[in-house]
PDB file of C-alpha atoms and ligand atoms in Angstrom:
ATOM      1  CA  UNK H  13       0.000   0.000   0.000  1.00 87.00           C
ATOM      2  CA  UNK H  14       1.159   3.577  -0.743  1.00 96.00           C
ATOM      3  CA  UNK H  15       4.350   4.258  -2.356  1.00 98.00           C
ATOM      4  CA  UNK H  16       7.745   5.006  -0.724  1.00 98.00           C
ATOM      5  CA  UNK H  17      10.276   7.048  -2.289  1.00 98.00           C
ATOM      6  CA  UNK H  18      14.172   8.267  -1.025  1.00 98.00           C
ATOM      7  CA  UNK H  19      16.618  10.886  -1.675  1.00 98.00           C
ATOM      8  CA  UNK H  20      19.934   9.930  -0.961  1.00 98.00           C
ATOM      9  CA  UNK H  21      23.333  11.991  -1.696  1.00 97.00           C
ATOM     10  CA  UNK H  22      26.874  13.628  -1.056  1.00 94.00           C
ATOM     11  CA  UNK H  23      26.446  16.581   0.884  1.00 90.00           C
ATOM     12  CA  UNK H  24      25.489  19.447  -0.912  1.00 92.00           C
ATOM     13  CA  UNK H  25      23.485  17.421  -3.914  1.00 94.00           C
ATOM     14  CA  UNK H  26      20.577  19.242  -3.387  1.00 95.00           C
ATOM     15  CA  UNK H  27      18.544  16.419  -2.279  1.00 96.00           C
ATOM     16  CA  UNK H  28      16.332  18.466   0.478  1.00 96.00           C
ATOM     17  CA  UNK H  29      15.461  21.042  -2.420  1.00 97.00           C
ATOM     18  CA  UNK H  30      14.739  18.496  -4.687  1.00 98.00           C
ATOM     19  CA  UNK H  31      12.241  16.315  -2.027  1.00 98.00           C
ATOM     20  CA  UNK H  32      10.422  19.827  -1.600  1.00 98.00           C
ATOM     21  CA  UNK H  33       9.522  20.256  -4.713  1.00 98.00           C
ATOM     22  CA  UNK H  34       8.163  16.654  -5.366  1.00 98.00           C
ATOM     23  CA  UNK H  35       6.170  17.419  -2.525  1.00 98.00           C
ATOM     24  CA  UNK H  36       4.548  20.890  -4.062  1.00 98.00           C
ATOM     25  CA  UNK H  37       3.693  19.262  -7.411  1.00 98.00           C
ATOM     26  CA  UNK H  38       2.025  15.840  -5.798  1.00 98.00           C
ATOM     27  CA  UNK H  39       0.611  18.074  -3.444  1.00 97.00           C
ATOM     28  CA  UNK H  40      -0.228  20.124  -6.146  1.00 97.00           C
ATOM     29  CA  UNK H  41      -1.923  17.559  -8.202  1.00 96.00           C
ATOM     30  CA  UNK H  42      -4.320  16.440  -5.453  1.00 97.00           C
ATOM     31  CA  UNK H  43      -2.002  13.569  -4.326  1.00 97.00           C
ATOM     32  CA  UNK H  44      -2.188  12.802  -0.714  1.00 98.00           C
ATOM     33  CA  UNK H  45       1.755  13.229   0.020  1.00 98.00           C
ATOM     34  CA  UNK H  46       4.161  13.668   3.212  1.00 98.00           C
ATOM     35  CA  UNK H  47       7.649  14.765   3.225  1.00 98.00           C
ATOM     36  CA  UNK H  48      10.332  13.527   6.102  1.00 98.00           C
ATOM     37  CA  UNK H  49      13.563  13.603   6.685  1.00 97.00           C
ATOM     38  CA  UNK H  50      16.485  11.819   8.104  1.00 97.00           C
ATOM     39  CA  UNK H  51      17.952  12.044  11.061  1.00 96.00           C
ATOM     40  CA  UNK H  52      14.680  13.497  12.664  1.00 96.00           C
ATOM     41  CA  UNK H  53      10.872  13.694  11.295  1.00 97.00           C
ATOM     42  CA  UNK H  54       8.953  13.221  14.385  1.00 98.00           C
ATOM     43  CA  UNK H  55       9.535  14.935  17.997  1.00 98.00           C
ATOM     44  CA  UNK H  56      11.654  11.935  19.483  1.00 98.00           C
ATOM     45  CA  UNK H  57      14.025  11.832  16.214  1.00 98.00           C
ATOM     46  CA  UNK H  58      14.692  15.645  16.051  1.00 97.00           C
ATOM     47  CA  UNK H  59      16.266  14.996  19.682  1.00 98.00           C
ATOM     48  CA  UNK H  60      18.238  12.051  18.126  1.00 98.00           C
ATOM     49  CA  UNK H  61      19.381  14.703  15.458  1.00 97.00           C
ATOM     50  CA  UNK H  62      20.882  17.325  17.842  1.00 96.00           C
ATOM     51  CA  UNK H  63      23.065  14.533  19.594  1.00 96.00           C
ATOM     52  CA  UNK H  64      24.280  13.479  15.922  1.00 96.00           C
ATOM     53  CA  UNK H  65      25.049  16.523  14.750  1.00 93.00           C
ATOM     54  CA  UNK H  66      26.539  18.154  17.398  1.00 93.00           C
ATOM     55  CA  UNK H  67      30.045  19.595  16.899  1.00 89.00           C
ATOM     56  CA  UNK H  68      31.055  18.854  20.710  1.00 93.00           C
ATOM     57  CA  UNK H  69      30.332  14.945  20.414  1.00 93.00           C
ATOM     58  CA  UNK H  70      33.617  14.265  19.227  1.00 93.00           C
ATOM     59  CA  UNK H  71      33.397  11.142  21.663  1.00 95.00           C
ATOM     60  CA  UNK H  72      30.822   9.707  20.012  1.00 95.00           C
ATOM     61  CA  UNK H  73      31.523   5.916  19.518  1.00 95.00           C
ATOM     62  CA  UNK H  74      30.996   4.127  15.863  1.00 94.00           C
ATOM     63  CA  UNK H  75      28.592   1.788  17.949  1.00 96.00           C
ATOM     64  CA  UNK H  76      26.787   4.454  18.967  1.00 97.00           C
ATOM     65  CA  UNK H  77      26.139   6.686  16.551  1.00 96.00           C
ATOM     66  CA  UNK H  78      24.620   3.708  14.240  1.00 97.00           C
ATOM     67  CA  UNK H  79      22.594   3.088  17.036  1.00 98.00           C
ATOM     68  CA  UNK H  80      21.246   6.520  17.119  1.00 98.00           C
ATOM     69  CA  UNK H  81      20.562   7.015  13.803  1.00 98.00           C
ATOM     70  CA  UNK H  82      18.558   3.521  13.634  1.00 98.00           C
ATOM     71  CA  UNK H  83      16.701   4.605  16.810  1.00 98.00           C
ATOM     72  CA  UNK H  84      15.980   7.974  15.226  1.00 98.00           C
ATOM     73  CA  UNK H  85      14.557   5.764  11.956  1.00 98.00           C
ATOM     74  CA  UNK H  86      12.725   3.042  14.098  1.00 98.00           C
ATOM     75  CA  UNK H  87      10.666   5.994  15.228  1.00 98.00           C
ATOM     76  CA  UNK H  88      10.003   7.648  12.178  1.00 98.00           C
ATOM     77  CA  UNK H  89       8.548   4.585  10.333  1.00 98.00           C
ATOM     78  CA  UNK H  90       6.400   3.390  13.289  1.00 98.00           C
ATOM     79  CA  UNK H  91       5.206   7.074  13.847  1.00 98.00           C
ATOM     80  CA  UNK H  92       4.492   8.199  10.534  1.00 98.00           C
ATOM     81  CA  UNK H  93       5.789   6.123   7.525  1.00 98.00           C
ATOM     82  CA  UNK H  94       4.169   2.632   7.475  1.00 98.00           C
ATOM     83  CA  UNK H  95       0.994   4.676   9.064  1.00 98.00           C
ATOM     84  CA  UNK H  96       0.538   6.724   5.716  1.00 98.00           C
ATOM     85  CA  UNK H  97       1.497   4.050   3.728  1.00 98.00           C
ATOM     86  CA  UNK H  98      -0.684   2.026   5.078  1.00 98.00           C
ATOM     87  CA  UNK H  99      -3.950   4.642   4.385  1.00 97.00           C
ATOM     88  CA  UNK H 100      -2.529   4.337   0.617  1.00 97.00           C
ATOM     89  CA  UNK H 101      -0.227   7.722   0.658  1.00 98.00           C
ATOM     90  CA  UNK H 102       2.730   8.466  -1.039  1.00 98.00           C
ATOM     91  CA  UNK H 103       5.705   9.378   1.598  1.00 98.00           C
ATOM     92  CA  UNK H 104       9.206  11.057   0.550  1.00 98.00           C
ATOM     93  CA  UNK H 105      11.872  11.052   2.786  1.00 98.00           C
ATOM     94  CA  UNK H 106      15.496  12.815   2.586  1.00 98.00           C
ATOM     95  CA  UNK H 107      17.731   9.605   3.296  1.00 98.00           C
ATOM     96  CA  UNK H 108      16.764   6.455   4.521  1.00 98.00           C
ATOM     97  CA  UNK H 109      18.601   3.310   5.424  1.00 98.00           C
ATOM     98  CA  UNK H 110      20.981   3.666   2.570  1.00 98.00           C
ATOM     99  CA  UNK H 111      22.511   6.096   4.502  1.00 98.00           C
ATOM    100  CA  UNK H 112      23.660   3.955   7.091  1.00 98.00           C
ATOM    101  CA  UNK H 113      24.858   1.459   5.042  1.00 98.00           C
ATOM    102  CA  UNK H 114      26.789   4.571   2.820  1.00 98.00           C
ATOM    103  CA  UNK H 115      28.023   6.595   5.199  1.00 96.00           C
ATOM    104  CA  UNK H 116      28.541   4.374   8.858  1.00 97.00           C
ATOM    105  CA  UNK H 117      28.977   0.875   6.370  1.00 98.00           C
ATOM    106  CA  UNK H 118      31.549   2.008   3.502  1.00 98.00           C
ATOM    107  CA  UNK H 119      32.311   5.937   5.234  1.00 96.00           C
ATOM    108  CA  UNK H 120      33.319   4.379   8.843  1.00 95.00           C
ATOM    109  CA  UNK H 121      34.204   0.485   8.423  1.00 96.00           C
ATOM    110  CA  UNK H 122      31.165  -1.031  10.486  1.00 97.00           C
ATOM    111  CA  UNK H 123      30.178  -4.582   9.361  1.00 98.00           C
ATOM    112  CA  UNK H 124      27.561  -4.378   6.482  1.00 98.00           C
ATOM    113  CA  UNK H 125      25.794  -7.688   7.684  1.00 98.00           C
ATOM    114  CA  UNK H 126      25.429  -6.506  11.208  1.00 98.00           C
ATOM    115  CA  UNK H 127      24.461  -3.106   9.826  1.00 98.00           C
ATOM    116  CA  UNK H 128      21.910  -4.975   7.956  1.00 98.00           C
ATOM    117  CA  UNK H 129      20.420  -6.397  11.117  1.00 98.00           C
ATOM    118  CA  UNK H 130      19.882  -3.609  12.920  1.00 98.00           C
ATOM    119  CA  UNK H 131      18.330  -2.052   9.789  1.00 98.00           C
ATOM    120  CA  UNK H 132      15.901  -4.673   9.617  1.00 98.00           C
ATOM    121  CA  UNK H 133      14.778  -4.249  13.587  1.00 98.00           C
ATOM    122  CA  UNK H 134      14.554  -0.935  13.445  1.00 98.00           C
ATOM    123  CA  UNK H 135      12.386  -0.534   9.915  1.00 98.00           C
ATOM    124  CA  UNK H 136      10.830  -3.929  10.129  1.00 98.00           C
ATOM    125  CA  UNK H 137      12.371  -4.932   6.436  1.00 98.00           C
ATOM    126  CA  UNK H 138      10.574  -1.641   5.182  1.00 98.00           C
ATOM    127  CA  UNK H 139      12.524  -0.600   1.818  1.00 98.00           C
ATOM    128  CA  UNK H 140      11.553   2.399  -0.129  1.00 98.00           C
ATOM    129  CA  UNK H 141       9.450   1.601  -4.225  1.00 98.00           C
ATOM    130  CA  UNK H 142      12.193   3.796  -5.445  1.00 98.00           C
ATOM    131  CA  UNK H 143      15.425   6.089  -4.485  1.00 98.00           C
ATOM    132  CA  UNK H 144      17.066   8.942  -6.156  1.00 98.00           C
ATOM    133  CA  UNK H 145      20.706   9.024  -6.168  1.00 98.00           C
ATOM    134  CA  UNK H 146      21.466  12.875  -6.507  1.00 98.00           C
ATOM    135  CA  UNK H 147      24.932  12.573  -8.475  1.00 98.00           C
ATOM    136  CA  UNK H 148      27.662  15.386  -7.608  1.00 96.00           C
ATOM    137  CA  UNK H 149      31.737  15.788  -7.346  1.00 95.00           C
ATOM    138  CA  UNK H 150      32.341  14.917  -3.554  1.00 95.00           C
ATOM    139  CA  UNK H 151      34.236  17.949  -2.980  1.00 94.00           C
ATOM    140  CA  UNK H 152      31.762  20.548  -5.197  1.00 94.00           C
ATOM    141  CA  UNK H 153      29.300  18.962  -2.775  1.00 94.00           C
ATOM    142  CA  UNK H 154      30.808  20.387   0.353  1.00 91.00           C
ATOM    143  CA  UNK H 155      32.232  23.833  -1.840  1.00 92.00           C
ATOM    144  CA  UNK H 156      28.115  24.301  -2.594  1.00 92.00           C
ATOM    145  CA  UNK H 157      26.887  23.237   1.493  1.00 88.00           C
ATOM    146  CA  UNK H 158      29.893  25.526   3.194  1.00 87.00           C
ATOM    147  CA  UNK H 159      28.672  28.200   0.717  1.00 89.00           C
ATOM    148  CA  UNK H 160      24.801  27.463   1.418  1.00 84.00           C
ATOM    149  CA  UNK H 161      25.884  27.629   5.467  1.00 80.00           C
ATOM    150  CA  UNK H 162      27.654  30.962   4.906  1.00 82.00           C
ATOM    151  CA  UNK H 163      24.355  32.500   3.606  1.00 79.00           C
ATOM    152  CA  UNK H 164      22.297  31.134   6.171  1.00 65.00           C
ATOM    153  CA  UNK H 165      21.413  34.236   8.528  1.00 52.00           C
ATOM    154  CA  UNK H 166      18.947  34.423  10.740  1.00 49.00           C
ATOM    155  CA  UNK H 167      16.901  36.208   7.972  1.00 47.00           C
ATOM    156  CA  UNK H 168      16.102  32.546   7.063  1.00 45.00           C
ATOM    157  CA  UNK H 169      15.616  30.617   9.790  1.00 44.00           C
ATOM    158  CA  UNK H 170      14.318  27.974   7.330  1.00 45.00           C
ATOM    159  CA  UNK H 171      17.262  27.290   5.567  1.00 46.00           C
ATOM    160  CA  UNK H 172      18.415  24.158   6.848  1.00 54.00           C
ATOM    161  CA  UNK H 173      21.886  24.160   5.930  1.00 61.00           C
ATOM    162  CA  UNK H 174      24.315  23.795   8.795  1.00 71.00           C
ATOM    163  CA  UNK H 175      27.476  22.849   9.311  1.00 72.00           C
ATOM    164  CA  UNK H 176      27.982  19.864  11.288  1.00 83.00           C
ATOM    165  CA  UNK H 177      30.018  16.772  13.054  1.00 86.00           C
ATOM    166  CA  UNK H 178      28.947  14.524   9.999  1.00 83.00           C
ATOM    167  CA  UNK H 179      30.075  17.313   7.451  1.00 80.00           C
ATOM    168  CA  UNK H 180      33.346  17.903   9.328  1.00 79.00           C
ATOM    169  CA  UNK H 181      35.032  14.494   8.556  1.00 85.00           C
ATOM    170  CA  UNK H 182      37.789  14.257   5.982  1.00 89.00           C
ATOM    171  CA  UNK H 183      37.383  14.432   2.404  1.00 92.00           C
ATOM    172  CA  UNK H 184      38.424  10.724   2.290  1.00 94.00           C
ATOM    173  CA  UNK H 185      35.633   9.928   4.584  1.00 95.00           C
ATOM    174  CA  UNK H 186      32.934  11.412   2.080  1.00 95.00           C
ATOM    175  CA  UNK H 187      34.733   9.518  -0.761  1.00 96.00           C
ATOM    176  CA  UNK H 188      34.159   6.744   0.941  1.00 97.00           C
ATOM    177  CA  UNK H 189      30.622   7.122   1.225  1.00 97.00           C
ATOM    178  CA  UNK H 190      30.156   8.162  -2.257  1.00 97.00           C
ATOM    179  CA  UNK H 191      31.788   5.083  -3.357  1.00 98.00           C
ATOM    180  CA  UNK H 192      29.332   3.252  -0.813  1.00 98.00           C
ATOM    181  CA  UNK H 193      26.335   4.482  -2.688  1.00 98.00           C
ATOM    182  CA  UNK H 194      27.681   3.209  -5.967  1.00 98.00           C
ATOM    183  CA  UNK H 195      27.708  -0.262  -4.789  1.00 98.00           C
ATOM    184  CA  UNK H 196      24.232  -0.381  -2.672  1.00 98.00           C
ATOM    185  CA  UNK H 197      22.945   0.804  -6.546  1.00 98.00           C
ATOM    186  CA  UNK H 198      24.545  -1.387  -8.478  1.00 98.00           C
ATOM    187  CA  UNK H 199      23.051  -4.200  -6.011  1.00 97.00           C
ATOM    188  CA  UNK H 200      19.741  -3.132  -6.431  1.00 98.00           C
ATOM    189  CA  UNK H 201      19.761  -1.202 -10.157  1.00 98.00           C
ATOM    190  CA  UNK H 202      15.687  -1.571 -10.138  1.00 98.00           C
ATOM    191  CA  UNK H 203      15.344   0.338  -6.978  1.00 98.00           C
ATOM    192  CA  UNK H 204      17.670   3.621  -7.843  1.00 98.00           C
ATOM    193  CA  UNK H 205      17.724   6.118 -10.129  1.00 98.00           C
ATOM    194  CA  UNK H 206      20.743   8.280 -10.758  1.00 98.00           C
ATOM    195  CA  UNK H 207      20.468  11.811 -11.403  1.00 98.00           C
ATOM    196  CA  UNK H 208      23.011  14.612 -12.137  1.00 97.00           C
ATOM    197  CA  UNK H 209      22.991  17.085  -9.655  1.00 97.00           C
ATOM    198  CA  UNK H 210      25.017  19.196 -11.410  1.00 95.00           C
ATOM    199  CA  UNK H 211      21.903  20.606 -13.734  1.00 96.00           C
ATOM    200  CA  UNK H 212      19.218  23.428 -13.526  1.00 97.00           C
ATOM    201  CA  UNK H 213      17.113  22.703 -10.494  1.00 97.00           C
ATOM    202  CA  UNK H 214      13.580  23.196 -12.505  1.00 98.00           C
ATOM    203  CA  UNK H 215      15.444  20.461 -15.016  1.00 98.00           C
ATOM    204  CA  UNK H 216      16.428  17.811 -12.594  1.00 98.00           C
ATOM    205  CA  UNK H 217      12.564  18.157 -10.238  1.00 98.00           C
ATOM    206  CA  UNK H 218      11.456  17.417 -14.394  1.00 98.00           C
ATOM    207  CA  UNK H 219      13.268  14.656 -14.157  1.00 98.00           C
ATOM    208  CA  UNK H 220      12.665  12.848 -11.101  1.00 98.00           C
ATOM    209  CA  UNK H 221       8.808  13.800 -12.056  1.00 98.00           C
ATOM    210  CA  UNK H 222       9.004  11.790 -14.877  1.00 98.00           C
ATOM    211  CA  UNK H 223      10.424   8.607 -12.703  1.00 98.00           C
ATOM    212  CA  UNK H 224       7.681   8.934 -10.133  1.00 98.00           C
ATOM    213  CA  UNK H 225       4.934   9.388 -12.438  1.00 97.00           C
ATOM    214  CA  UNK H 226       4.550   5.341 -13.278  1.00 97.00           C
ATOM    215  CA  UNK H 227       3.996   5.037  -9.610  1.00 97.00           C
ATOM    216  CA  UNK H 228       1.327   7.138  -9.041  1.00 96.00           C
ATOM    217  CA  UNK H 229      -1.737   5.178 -10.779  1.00 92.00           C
ATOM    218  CA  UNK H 230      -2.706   2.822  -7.577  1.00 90.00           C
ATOM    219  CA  UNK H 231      -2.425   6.172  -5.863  1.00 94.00           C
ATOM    220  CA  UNK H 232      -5.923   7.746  -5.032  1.00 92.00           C
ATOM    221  CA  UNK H 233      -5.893  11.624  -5.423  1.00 92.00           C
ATOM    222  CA  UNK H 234      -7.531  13.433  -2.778  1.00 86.00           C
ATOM    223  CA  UNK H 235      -9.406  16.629  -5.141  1.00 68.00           C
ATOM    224  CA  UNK H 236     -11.117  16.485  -7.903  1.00 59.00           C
ATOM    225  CA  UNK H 237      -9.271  15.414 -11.138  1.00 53.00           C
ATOM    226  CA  UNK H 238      -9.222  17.153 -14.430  1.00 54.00           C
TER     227      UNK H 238
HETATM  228  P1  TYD P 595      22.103  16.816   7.095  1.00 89.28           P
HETATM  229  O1  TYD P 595      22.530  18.169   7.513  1.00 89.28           O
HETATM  230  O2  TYD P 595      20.674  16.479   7.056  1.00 89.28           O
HETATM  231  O3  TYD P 595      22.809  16.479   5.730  1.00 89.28           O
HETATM  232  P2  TYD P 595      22.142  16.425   4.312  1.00 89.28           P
HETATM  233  O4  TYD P 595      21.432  17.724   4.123  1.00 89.28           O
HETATM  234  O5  TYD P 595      23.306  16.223   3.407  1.00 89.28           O
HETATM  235  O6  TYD P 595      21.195  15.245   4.336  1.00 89.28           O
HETATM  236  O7  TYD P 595      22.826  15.811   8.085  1.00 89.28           O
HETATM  237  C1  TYD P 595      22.595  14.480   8.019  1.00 89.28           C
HETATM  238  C2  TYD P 595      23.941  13.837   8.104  1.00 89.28           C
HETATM  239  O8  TYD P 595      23.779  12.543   8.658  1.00 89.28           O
HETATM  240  C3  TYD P 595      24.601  13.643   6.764  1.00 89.28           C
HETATM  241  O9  TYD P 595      25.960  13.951   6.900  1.00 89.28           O
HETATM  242  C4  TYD P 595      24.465  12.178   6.502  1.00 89.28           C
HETATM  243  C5  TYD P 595      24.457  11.595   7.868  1.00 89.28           C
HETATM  244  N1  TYD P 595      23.753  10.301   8.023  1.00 89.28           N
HETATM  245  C6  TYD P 595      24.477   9.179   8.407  1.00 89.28           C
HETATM  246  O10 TYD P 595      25.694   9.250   8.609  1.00 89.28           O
HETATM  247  N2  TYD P 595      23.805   8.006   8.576  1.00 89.28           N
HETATM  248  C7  TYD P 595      22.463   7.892   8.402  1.00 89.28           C
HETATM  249  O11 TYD P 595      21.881   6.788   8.582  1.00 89.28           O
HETATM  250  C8  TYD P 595      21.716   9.065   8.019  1.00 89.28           C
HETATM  251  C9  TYD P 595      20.240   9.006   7.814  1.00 89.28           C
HETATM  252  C10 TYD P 595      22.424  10.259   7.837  1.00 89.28           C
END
């Protein structure tokens, strides 16, 4: 029931601007729609999120940081994901598991298969219909989120771009995880769909339009139809 897609990403691929405006045109259209995100989405997992991010956590163990974020995600899909899915919604959410396996799998050297168990307690074996795989230079990535953070005043406080303990690790670390995501895709080629971030953004939301389209038929729109 309902249809799940992801946005997964380097830093900086535009992923969060890209899962907003999904969201306006299936909104738009009448679709009945929710956008998340990752860490965070619901009360409990936005607390998760400012332990995560925090600069002064340099402590923080590999053990438990995969912990967190799975807590963070256990939350979100009993809270709100498999509940919309289940009413026959469509829900978008900016990372997902893939993440984990990307970034504390391939970026920080924890064990895939144990990874893999703990992903499957805390979603329940939930998997999205379809990811996005926002494509761009590991290193233009972080050029384009520094410059996003340096713009972000308090003039717009909804500018989510911040600078933080996960962005801070070294270049080889984000290389890592970049490399990470090319494998989990080329396990799974029908699930992902790789997209150039590097192109206009009214081009690329075309794009990933025209991917989720085919989805949309068992999907029952909420307005009137034209
Ligand atoms: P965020 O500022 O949301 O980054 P982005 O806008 O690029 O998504 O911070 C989320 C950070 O958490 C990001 O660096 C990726 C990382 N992350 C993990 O390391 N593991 C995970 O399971 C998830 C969901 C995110």
């Amino acid at each position: 029931m309902g249809v799940f897609i992801t946005f997964e990403g380097p830093e900086g691929s535009g992923k969060s601007t890209q899962a907003r405006l999904l969201y306006e045109r299936l909104q738009a259209e009448g679709y009945p729609v929710i956008l998340t995100r990752e860490p965070g989405g619901t009360r409990i997992g936005e607390m998760i999120r400012r332990i995560l991010v925090d600069l002064r956590h340099t402590e923080m163990a590999p053990t438990t940081e995969t912990l967190l974020f799975s807590a963070a995600r256990a939350q979100l899909v009993s809270e709100l994901i498999r509940p919309y899915l289940s009413t026959g919604g469509i829900v978008l959410c900016d990372r997902y598991a893939d993440s984990t396996f990307a970034y504390q799998g391939y970026g920080l050297g924890r064990d895939l298969d144990e990874l893999q168990a703990i992903t499957a307690v805390a979603t329940g074996g939930l998997m999205p219909d379809l990811t996005f795989y926002l494509d761009i230079d590991v290193e233009e990535g972080l050029r384009r989120k520094r410059a996003q953070r340096e713009r972000n005043t308090p003039d717009a406080p909804g500018a989510r771009a911040e600078w933080n303990r996960l962005d801070a690790r070294d270049l080889a670390y984000h290389q890592r995880v970049v490399a990470g995501f090319f494998e989990l895709m080329q396990r799974e080629p029908a699930r992902w769909r790789r997209l150039s971030a590097n192109q206009p953004i009214a081009t690329l939301a075309a794009q990933i339009y025209a991917e989720v389209e085919p989805l949309l038929a068992p999907v029952a729109r909420l307005g009137p139809t034209v």
